[in-house]
Coordinates of C-alpha atoms in Angstrom, one line a residue:
X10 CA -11.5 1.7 -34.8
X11 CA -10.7 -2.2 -34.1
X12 CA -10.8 -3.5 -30.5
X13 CA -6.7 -4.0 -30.5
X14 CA -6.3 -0.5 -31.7
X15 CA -8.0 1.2 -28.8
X16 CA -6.2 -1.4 -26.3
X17 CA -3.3 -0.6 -28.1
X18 CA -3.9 3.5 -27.3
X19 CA -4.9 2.8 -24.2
X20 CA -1.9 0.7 -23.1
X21 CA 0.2 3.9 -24.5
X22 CA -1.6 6.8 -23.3
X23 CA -0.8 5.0 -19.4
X24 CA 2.1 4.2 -19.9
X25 CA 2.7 7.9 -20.7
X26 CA 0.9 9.0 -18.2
X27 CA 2.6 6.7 -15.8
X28 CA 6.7 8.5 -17.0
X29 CA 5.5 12.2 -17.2
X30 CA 3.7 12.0 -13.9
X31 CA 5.2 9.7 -11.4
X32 CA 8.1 11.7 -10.4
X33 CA 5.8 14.6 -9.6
X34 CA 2.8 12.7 -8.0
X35 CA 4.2 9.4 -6.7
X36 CA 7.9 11.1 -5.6
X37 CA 9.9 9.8 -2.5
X38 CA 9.0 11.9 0.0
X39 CA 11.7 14.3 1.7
X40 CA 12.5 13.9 5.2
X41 CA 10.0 17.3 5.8
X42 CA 7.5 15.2 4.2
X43 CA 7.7 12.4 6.6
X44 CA 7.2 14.5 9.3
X45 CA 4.4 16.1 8.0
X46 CA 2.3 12.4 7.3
X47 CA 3.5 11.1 10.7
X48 CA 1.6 14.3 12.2
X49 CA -0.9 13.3 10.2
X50 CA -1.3 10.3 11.9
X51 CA -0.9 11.6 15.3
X52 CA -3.5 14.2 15.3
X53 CA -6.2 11.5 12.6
X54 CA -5.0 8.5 14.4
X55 CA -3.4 9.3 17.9
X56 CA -1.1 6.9 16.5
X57 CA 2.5 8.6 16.9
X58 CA 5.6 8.0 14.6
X59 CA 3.5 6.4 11.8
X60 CA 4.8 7.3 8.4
X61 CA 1.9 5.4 6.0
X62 CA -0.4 2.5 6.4
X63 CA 0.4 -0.5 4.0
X64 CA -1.9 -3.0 2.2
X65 CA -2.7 -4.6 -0.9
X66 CA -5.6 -5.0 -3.1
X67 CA -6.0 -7.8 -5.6
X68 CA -7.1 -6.3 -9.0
X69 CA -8.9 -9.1 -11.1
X70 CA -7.3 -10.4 -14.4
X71 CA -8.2 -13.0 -16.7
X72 CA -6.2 -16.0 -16.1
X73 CA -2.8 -15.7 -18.7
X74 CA -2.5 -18.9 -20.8
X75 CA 0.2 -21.4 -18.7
X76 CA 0.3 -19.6 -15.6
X77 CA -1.3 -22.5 -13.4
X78 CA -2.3 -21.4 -10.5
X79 CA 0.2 -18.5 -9.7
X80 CA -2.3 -15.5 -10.1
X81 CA -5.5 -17.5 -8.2
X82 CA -5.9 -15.9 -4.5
X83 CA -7.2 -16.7 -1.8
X84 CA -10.6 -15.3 -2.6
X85 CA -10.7 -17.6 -5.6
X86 CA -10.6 -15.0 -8.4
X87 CA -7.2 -14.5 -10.4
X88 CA -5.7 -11.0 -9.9
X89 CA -2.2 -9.5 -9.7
X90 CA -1.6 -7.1 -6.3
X91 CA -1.4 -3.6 -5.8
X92 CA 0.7 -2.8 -3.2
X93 CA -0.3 0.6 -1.9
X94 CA 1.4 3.0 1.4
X95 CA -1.0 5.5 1.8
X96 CA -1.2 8.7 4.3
X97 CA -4.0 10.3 6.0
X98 CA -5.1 12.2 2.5
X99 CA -5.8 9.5 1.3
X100 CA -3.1 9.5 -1.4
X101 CA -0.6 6.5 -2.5
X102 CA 2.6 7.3 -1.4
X103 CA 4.6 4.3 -2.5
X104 CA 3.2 2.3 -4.6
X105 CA 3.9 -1.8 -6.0
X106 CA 1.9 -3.2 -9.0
X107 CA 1.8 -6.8 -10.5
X108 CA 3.1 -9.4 -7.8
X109 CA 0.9 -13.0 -8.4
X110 CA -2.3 -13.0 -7.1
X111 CA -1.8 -15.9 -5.0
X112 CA 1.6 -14.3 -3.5
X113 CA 0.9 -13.0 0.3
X114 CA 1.0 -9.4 1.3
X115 CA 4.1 -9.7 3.3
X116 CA 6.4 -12.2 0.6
X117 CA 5.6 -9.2 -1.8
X118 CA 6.6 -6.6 0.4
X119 CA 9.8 -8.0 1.2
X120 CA 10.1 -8.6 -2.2
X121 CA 9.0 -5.3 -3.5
X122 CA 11.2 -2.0 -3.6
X123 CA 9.4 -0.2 -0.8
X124 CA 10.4 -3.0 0.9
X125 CA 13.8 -3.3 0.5
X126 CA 14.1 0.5 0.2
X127 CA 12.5 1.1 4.0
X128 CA 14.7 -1.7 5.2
X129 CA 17.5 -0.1 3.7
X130 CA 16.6 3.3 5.0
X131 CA 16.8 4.6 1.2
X132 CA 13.9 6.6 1.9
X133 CA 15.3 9.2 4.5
X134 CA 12.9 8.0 7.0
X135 CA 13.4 10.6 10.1
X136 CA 15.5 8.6 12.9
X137 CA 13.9 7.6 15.9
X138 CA 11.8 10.0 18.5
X139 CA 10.3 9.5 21.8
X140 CA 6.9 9.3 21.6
X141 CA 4.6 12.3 23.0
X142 CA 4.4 12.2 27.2
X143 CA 7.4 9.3 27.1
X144 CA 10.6 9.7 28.4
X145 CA 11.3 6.3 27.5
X146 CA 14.2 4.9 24.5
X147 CA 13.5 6.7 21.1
X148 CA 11.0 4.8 18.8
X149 CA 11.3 4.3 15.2
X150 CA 9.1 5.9 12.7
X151 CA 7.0 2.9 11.3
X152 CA 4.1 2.0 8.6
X153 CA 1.4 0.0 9.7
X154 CA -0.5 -3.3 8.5
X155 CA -2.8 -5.9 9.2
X156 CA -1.9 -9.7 10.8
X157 CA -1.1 -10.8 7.5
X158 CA 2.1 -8.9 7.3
X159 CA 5.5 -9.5 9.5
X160 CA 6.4 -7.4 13.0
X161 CA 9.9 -5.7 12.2
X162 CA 11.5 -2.5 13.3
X163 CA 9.8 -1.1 10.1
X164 CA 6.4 -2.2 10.5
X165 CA 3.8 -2.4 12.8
X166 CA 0.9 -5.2 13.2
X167 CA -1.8 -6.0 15.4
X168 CA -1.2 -7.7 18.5
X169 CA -2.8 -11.4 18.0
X170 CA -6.6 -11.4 19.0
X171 CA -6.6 -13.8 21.7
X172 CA -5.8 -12.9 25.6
X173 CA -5.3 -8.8 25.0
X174 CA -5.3 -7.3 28.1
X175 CA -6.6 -3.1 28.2
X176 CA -3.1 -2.3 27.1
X177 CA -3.1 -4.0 24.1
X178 CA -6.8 -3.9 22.9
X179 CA -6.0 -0.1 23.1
X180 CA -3.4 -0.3 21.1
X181 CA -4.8 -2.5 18.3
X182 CA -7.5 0.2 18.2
X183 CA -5.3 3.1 17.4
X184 CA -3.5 0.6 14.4
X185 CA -6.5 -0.3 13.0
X186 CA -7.8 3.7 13.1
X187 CA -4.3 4.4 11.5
X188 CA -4.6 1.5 8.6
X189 CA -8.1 2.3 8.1
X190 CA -6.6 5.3 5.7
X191 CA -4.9 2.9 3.2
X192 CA -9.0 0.4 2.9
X193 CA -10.2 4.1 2.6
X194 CA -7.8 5.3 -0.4
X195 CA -8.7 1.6 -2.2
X196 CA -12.2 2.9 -1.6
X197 CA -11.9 6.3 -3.3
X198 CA -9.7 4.6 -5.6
X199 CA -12.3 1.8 -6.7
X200 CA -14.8 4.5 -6.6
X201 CA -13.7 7.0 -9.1
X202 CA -12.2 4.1 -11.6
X203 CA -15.1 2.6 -12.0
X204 CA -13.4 -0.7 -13.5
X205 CA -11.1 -1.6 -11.2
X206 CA -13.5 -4.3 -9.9
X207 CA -13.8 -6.1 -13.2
X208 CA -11.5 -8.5 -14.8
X209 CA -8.9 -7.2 -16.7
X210 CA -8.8 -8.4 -20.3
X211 CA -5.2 -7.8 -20.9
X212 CA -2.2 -9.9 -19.6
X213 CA -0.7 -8.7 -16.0
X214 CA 2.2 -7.2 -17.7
X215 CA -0.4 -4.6 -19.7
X216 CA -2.5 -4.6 -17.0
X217 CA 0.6 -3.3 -15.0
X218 CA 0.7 -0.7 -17.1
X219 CA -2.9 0.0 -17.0
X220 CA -3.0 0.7 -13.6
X221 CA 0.5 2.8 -13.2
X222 CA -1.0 5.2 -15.3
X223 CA -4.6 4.8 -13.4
X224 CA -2.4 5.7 -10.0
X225 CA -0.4 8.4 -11.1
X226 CA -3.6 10.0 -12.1
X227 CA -5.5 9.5 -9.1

């Protein structure tokens, strides 16, 4: 069987895997649901009313003929981005694949569905509690992310490094124990798809495809 056949199957077999499974596997969590990852976070974490922890991962592709330099990243490797909310299972909840490699995290998540969805409240986030001890205003439920991402009523990032006082450095800690769950799921997921480090030989728009199949069966 010739090279473009087999890329050819295995273009179709994800794809298929990616409609049969997705609603099952990657569904938008019910309100319940929520609940039940923010919990997660509490007790894994002791960081309350955290619904996910957001990143992306840059998944290397050979660099498509006249794309200049829109899929080179920062690291110097070309590569579209997976966009992955993950919970304390270490399971994609949401996930967003194929933005340009040298787009930021936070341009594509504004740009992206979750994005606009969460910021929408399409995704029957619960509405705002106090947080455990406080009898302070309610707080939002939230995801978290690193520096590289924007501070909204959505999303949570580290304080800036310099000049914490106890307050702060304590809370910097708890984020980075909750987003540590999302650099563990890439982990697991490099892990068990043992190519996910190498350069993808297709175009981004297979590739896409390659790896919405690789997530749904994760």
């Amino acid at each position: 069987m010739g090279t473009f056949t087999i890329a050819g199957v295995v273009r179709a077999t994800c794809s298929a895997i990616w409609m049969r499974l997705k609603a099952s596997v990657l569904p938008h969590p019910t309100r319940q649901q929520w609940l039940d990852i923010a919990q997660g976070f509490l007790e894994r974490a002791q960081f309350p009313n955290c619904i996910g922890a957001l990143d992306g991962k840059h998944i290397r592709v050979k660099k498509p003929p006249n794309s200049g330099s829109q899929y080179y990243n920062y690291k110097q490797f070309f590569s579209v981005v997976l966009l992955a909310l993950a919970d304390t299972n270490y399971r994609f909840i949401i996930v967003d694949i194929g933005s340009y490699g040298s787009t930021a995290d936070a341009r594509i998540f504004r740009a992206s569905r979750m994005g606009r969805w969460l910021q929408s409240n399409q995704l029957d986030v619960p509405q705002p509690e106090n947080l455990p001890g406080s009898t302070g205003p309610p707080a939002p439920y939230v995801v978290v992310g690193d520096e590289g991402f924007a501070l909204s009523s959505q999303l949570m990032r580290p304080f800036p490094r310099q000049g914490l006082d106890a307050k702060r450095r304590t809370f910097n800690y708890r984020l980075s124990r909750a987003r540590r769950f999302v650099e563990c799921a890439f982990g697991i997921f490099t892990h068990k798809w043992r190519g996910f480090p190498v350069a993808h030989p297709a175009g981004p728009p297979k590739c896409q495809c390659g790896y919405q199949g690789v997530c749904s069966a994760t």
